[in-house]
PDB file of C-alpha atoms and ligand atoms in Angstrom:
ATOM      1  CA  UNK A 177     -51.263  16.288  88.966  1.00 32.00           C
ATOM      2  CA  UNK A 178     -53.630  19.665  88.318  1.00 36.00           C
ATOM      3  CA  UNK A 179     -53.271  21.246  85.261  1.00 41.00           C
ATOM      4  CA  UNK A 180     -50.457  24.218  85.401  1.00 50.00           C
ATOM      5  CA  UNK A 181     -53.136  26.933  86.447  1.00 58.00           C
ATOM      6  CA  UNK A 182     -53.402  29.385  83.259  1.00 74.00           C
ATOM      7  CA  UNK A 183     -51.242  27.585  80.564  1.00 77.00           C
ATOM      8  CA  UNK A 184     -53.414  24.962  78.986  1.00 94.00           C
ATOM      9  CA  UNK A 185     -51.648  24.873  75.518  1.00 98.00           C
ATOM     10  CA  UNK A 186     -48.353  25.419  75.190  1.00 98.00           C
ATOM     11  CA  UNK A 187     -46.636  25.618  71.829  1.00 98.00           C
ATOM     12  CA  UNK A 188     -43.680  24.192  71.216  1.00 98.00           C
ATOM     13  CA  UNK A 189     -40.898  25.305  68.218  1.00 98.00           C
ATOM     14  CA  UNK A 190     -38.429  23.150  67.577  1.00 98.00           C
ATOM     15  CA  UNK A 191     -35.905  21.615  64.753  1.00 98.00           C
ATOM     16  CA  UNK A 192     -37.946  19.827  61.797  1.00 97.00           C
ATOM     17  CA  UNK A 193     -33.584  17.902  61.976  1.00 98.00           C
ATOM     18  CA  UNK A 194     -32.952  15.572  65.054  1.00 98.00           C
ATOM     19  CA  UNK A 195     -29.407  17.551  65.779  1.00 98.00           C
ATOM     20  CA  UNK A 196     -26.028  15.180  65.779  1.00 97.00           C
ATOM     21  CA  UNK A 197     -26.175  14.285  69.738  1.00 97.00           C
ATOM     22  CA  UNK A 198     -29.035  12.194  71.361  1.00 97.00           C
ATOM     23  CA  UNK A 199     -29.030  15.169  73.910  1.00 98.00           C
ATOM     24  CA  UNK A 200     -31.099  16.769  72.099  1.00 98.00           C
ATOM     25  CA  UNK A 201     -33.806  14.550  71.592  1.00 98.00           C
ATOM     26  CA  UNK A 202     -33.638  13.748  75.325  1.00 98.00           C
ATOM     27  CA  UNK A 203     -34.247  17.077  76.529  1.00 98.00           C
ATOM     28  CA  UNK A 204     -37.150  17.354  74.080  1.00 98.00           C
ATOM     29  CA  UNK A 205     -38.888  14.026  75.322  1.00 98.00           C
ATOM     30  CA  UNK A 206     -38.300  15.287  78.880  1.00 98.00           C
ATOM     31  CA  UNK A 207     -39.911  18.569  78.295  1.00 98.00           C
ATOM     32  CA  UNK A 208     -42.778  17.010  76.831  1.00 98.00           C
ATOM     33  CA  UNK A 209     -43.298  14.342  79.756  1.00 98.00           C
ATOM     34  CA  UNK A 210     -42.876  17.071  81.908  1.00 98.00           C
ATOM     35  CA  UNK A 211     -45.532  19.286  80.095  1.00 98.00           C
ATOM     36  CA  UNK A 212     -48.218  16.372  80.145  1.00 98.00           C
ATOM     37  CA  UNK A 213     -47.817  15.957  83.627  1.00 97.00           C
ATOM     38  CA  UNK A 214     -48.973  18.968  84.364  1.00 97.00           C
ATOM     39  CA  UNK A 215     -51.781  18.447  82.513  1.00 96.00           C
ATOM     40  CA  UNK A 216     -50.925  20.479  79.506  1.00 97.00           C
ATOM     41  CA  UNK A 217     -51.854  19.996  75.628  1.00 98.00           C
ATOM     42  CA  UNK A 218     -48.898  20.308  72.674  1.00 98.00           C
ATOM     43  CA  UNK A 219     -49.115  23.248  69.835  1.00 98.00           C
ATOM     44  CA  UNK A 220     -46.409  22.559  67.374  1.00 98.00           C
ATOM     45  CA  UNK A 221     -45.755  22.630  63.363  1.00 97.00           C
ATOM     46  CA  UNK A 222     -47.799  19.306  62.922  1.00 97.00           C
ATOM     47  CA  UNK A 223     -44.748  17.468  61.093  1.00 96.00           C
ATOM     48  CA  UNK A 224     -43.107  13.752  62.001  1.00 95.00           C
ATOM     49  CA  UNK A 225     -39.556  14.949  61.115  1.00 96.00           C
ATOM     50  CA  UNK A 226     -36.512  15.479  63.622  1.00 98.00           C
ATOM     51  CA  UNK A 227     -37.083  16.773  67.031  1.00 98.00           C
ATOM     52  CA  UNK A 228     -40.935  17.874  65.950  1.00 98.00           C
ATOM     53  CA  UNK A 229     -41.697  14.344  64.986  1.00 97.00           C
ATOM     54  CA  UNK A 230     -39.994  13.218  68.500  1.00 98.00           C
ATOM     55  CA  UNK A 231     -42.027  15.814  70.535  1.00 98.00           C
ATOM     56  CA  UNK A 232     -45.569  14.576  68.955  1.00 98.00           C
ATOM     57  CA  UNK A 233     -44.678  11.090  69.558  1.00 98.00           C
ATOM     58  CA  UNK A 234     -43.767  11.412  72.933  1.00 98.00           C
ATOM     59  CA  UNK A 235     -46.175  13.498  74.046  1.00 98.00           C
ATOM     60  CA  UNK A 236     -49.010  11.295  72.391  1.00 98.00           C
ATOM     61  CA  UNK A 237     -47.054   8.085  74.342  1.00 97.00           C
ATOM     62  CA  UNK A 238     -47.877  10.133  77.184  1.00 97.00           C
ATOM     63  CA  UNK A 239     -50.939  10.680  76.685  1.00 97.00           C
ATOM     64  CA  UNK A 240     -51.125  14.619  75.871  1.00 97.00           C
ATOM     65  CA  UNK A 241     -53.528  16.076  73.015  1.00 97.00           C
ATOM     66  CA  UNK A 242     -51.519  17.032  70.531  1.00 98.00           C
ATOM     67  CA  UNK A 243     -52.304  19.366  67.951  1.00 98.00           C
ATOM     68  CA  UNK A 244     -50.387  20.591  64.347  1.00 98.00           C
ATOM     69  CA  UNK A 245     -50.348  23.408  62.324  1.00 97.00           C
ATOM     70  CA  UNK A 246     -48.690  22.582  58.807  1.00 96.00           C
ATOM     71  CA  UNK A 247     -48.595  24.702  55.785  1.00 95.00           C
ATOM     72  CA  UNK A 248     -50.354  22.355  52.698  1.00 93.00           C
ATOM     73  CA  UNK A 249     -47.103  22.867  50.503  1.00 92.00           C
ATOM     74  CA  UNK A 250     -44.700  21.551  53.768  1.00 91.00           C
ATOM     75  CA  UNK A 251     -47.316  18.218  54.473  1.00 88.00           C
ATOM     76  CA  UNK A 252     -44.691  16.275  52.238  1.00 82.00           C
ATOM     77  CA  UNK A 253     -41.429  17.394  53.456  1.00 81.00           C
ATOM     78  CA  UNK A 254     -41.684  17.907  57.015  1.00 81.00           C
ATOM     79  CA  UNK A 255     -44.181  14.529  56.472  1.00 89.00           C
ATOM     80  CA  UNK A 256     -47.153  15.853  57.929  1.00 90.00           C
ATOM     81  CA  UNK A 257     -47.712  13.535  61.335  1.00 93.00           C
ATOM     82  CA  UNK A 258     -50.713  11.116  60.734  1.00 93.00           C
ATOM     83  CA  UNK A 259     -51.075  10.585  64.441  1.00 96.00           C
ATOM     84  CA  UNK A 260     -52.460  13.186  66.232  1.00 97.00           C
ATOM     85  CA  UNK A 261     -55.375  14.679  67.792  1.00 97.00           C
ATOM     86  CA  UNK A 262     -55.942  17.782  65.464  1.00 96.00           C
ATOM     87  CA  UNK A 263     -54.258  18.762  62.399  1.00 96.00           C
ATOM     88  CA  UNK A 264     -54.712  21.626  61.119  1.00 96.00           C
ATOM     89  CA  UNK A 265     -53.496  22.595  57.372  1.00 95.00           C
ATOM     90  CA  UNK A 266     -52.887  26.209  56.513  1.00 96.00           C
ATOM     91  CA  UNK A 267     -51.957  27.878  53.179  1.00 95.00           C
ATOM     92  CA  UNK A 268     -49.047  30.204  54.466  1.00 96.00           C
ATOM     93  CA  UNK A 269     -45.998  30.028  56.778  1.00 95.00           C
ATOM     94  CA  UNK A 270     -47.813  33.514  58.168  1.00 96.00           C
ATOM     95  CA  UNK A 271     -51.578  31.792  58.985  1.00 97.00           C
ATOM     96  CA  UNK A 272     -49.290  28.740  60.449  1.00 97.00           C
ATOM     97  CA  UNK A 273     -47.147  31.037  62.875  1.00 96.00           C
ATOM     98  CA  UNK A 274     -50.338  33.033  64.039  1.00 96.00           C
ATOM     99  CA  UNK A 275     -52.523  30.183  64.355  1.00 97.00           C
ATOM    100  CA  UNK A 276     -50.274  28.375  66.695  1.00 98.00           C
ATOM    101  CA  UNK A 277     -49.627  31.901  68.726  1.00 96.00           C
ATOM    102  CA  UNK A 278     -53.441  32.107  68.857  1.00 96.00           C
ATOM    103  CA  UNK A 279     -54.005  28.302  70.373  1.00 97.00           C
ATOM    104  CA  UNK A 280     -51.160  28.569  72.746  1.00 98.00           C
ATOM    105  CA  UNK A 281     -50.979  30.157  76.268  1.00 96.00           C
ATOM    106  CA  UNK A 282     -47.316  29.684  76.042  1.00 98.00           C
ATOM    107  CA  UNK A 283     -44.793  29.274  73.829  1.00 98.00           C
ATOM    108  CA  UNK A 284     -41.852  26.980  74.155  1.00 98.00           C
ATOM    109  CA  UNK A 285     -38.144  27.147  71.998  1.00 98.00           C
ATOM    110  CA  UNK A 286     -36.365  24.023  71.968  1.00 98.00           C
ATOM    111  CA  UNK A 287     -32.662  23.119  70.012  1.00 98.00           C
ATOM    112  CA  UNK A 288     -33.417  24.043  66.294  1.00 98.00           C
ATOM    113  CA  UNK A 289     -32.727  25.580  63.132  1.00 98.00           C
ATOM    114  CA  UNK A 290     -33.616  28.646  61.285  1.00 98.00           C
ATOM    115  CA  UNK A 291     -37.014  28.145  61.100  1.00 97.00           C
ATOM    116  CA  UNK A 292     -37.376  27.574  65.203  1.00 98.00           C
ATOM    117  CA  UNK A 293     -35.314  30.813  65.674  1.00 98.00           C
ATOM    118  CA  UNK A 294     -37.759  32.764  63.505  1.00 97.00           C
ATOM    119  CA  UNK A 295     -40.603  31.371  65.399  1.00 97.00           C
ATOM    120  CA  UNK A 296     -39.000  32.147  68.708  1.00 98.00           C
ATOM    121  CA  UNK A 297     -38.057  35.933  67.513  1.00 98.00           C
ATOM    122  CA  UNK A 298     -41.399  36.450  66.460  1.00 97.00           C
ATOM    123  CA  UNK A 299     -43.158  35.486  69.863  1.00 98.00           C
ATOM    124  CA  UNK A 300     -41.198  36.684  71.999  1.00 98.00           C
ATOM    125  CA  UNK A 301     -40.839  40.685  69.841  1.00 97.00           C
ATOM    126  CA  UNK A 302     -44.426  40.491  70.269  1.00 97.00           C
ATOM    127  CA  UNK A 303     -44.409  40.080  73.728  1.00 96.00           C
ATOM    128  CA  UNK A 304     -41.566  43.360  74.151  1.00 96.00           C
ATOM    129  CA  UNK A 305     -44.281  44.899  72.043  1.00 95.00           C
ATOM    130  CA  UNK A 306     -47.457  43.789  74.269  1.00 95.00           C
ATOM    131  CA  UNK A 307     -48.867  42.353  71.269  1.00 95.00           C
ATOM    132  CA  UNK A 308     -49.517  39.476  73.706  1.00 95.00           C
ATOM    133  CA  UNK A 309     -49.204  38.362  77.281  1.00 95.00           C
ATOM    134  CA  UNK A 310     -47.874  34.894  77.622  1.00 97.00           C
ATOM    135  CA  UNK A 311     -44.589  33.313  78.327  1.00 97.00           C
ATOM    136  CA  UNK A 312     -41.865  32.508  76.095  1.00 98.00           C
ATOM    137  CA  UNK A 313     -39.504  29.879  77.458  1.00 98.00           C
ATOM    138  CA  UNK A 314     -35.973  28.843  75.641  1.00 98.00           C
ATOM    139  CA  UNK A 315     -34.543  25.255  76.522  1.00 98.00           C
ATOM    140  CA  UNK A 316     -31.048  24.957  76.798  1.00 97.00           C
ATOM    141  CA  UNK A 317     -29.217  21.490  76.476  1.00 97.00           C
ATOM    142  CA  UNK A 318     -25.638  21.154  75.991  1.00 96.00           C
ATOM    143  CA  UNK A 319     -25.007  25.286  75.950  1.00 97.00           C
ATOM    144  CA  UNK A 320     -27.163  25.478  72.697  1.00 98.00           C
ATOM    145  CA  UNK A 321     -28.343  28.706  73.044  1.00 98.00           C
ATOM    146  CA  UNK A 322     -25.307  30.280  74.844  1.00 98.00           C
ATOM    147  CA  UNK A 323     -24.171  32.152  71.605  1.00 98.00           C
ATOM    148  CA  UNK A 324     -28.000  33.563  71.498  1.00 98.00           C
ATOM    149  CA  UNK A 325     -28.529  34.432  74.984  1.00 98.00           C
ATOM    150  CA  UNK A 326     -24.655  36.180  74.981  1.00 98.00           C
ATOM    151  CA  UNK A 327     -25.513  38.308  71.790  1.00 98.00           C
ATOM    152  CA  UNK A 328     -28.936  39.233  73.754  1.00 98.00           C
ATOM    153  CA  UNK A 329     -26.834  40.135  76.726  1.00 98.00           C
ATOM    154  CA  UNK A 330     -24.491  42.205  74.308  1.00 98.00           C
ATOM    155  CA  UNK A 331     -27.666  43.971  73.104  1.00 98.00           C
ATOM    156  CA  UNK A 332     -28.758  45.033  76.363  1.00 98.00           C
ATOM    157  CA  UNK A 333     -24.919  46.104  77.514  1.00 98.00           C
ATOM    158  CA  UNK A 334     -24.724  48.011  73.961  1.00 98.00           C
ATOM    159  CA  UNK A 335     -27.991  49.690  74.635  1.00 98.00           C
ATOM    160  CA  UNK A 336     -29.972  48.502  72.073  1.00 98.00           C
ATOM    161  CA  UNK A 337     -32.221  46.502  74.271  1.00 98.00           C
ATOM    162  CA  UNK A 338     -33.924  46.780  77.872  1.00 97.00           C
ATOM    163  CA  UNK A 339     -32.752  44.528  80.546  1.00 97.00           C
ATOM    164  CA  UNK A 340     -36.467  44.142  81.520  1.00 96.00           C
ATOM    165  CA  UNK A 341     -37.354  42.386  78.531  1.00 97.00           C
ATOM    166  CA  UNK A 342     -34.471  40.075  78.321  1.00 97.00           C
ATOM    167  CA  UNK A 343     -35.188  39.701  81.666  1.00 97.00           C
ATOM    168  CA  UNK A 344     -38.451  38.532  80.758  1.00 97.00           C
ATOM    169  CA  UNK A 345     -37.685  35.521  79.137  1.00 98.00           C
ATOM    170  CA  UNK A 346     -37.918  32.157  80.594  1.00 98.00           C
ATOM    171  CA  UNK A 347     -34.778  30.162  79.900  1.00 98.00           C
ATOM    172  CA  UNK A 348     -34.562  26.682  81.443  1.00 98.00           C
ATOM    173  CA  UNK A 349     -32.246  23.517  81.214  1.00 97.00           C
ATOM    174  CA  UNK A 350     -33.574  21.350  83.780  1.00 98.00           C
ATOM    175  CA  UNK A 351     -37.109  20.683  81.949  1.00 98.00           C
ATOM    176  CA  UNK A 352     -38.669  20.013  85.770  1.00 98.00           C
ATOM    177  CA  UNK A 353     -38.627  23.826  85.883  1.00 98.00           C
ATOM    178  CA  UNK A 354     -40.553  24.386  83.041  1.00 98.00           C
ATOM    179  CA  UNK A 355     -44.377  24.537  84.351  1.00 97.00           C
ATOM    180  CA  UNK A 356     -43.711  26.357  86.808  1.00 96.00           C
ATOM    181  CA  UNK A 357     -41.443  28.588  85.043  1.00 97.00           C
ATOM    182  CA  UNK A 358     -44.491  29.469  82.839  1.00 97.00           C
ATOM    183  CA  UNK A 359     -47.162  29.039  85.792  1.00 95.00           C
ATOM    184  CA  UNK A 360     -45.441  31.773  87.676  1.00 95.00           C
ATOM    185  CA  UNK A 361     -44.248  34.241  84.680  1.00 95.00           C
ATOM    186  CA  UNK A 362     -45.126  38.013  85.079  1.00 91.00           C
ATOM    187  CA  UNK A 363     -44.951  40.219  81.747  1.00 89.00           C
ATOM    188  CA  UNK A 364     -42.726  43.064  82.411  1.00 85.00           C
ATOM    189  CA  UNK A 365     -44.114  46.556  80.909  1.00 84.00           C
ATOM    190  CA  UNK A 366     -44.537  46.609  77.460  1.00 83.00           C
ATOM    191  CA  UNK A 367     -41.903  48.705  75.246  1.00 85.00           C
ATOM    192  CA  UNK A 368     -44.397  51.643  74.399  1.00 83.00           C
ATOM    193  CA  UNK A 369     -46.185  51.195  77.439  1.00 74.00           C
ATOM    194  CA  UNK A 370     -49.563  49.753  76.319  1.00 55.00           C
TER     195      UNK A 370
HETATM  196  P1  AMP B  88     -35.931  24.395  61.571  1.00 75.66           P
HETATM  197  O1  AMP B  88     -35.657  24.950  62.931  1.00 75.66           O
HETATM  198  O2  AMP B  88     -35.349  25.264  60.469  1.00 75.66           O
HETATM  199  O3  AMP B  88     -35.587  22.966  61.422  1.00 75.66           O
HETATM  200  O4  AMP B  88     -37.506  24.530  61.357  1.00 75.66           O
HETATM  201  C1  AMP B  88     -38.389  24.253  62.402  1.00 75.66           C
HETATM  202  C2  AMP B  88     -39.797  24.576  61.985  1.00 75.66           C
HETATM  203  O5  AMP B  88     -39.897  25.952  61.638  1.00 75.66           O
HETATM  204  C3  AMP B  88     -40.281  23.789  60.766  1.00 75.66           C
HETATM  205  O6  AMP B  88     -41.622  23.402  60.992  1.00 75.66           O
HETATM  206  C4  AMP B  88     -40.238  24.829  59.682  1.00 75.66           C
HETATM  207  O7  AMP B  88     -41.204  24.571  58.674  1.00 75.66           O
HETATM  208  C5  AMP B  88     -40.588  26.068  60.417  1.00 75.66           C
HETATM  209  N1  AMP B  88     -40.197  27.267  59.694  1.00 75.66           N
HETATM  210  C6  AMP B  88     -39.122  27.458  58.904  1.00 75.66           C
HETATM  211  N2  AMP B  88     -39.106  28.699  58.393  1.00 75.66           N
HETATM  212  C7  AMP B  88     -40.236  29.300  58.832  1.00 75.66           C
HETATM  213  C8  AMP B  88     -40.832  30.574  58.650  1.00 75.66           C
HETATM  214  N3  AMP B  88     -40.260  31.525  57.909  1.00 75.66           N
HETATM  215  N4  AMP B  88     -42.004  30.827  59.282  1.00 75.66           N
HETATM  216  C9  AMP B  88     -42.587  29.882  60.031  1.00 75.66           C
HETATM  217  N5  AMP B  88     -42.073  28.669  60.245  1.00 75.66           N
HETATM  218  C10 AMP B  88     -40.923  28.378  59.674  1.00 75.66           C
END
C-alpha cells in the first residue's frame, strides 16, 4: 500500500496505564497496524509503559519506524523503550510536547489519562489558533471520549466555541478510517483569521 499522501509521521498520545479492559489495548494495536499499512512512521512519548509501550511494540512488530520523545527525568518511570528506531531525550515536558508536534504531520489521541488529554488540548487549540495545519484525530473505543466530545458539544451550544472547529476534529472508532480520515482532512478557518 502507498504511503497516506501528506501524513508521513503521525504522532500518537496515549495512556503511559494499559486501562482495566483489553479494549483498549486492542483498539491501540489496530490503529497502529492500520497506520503502518499505509506506510506511515509512529511519533509518541518514547516510553514502554501501558498503552504507549503497546503502541511501540506493535508498530515495530509491524514493521513501522518508530520514534520517542522522553523527558531525561521520566526515562525511569515511564521506562524509556530500548527498542526503537530513534529516541530522542529532552530536558522539559515543554521541548517533549513541541518536538513531537514538530516531527508529526498528524496527531493522533488514543484512551488515556491526564497527561494524553493535555497533549490532545494543546494540538488541537493550536490548530483553532492556526498555529499549525495538520489533523488531530480522537479514537473512541468503548464510548471513552463521549463525556469529552458531549462537554465540547455543550461548549459550542453555550456559545463558547465555534461549530467549525469542533467540526474540525477527526474522531474515529473504527481505526480502518483513520488514514484516510487524516489523508482527506481540510483545516477550517483559523479563529483570528490568519
Ligand atoms: P497519561 O495519559 O497521564 O497516562 O500520560 C500519557 C503521556 O502524557 C505520558 O507520556 C506522560 O508523561 C505525558 N504527560 C503527562 N503530563 C504531561 C504534560 N504536562 N505535558 C506533556 N506530557 C505529559
Amino acid at each position: 500500500m502507498t504511503a497516506v499522501a501528506g501524513v508521513r509521521r503521525v504522532a500518537l498520545y496515549l495512556g503511559s496505564a494499559s486501562g482495566n479492559s483489553p479494549e483498549y489495548r486492542d483498539i491501540t494495536v489496530e490503529v497502529v497496524r492500520q497506520l503502518a499499512a499505509a506506510g506511515c512512521e509512529m511519533v509518541y512519548g518514547g516510553g514502554s509503559v501501558g498503552l504507549m509501550g503497546v503502541a511501540a511494540d506493535a508498530a515495530l512488530e509491524a514493521g513501522m519506524p518508530v520514534h520517542g520523545v522522553i523527558t531525561r527525568a521520566l526515562m525511569d518511570g515511564e521506562t524509556g523503550h530500548t527498542g526503537l528506531t530513534s529516541l530522542e531525550i529532552v530536558e522539559s515536558m515543554t521541548e517533549r510536547k513541541d518536538r513531537m508536534a514538530s516531527l508529526a504531520d498528524a496527531m493522533v489521541a488514543l484512551p488515556g489519562g491526564i497527561g494524553t488529554l493535555e497533549e490532545f488540548f494543546e494540538v488541537w487549540t493550536a490548530q483553532v489558533l492556526g498555529i499549525h495545519r495538520k489533523p488531530v484525530a480522537l479514537v473512541d473505543v468503548d464510548d471513552y471520549w463521549s463525556p469529552l466530545t458531549a462537554m465540547v458539544d455543550q461548549m459550542v451550544d453555550r456559545g463558547f466555541f465555534a461549530a467549525q472547529h469542533r467540526d474540525a476534529l477527526i474522531r474515529v472508532s473504527d481505526p480502518a478510517l483513520l488514514p484516510a480520515a487524516l489523508d482527506q482532512w481540510v483545516p477550517a478557518a483559523a479563529k483570528w483569521g490568519r
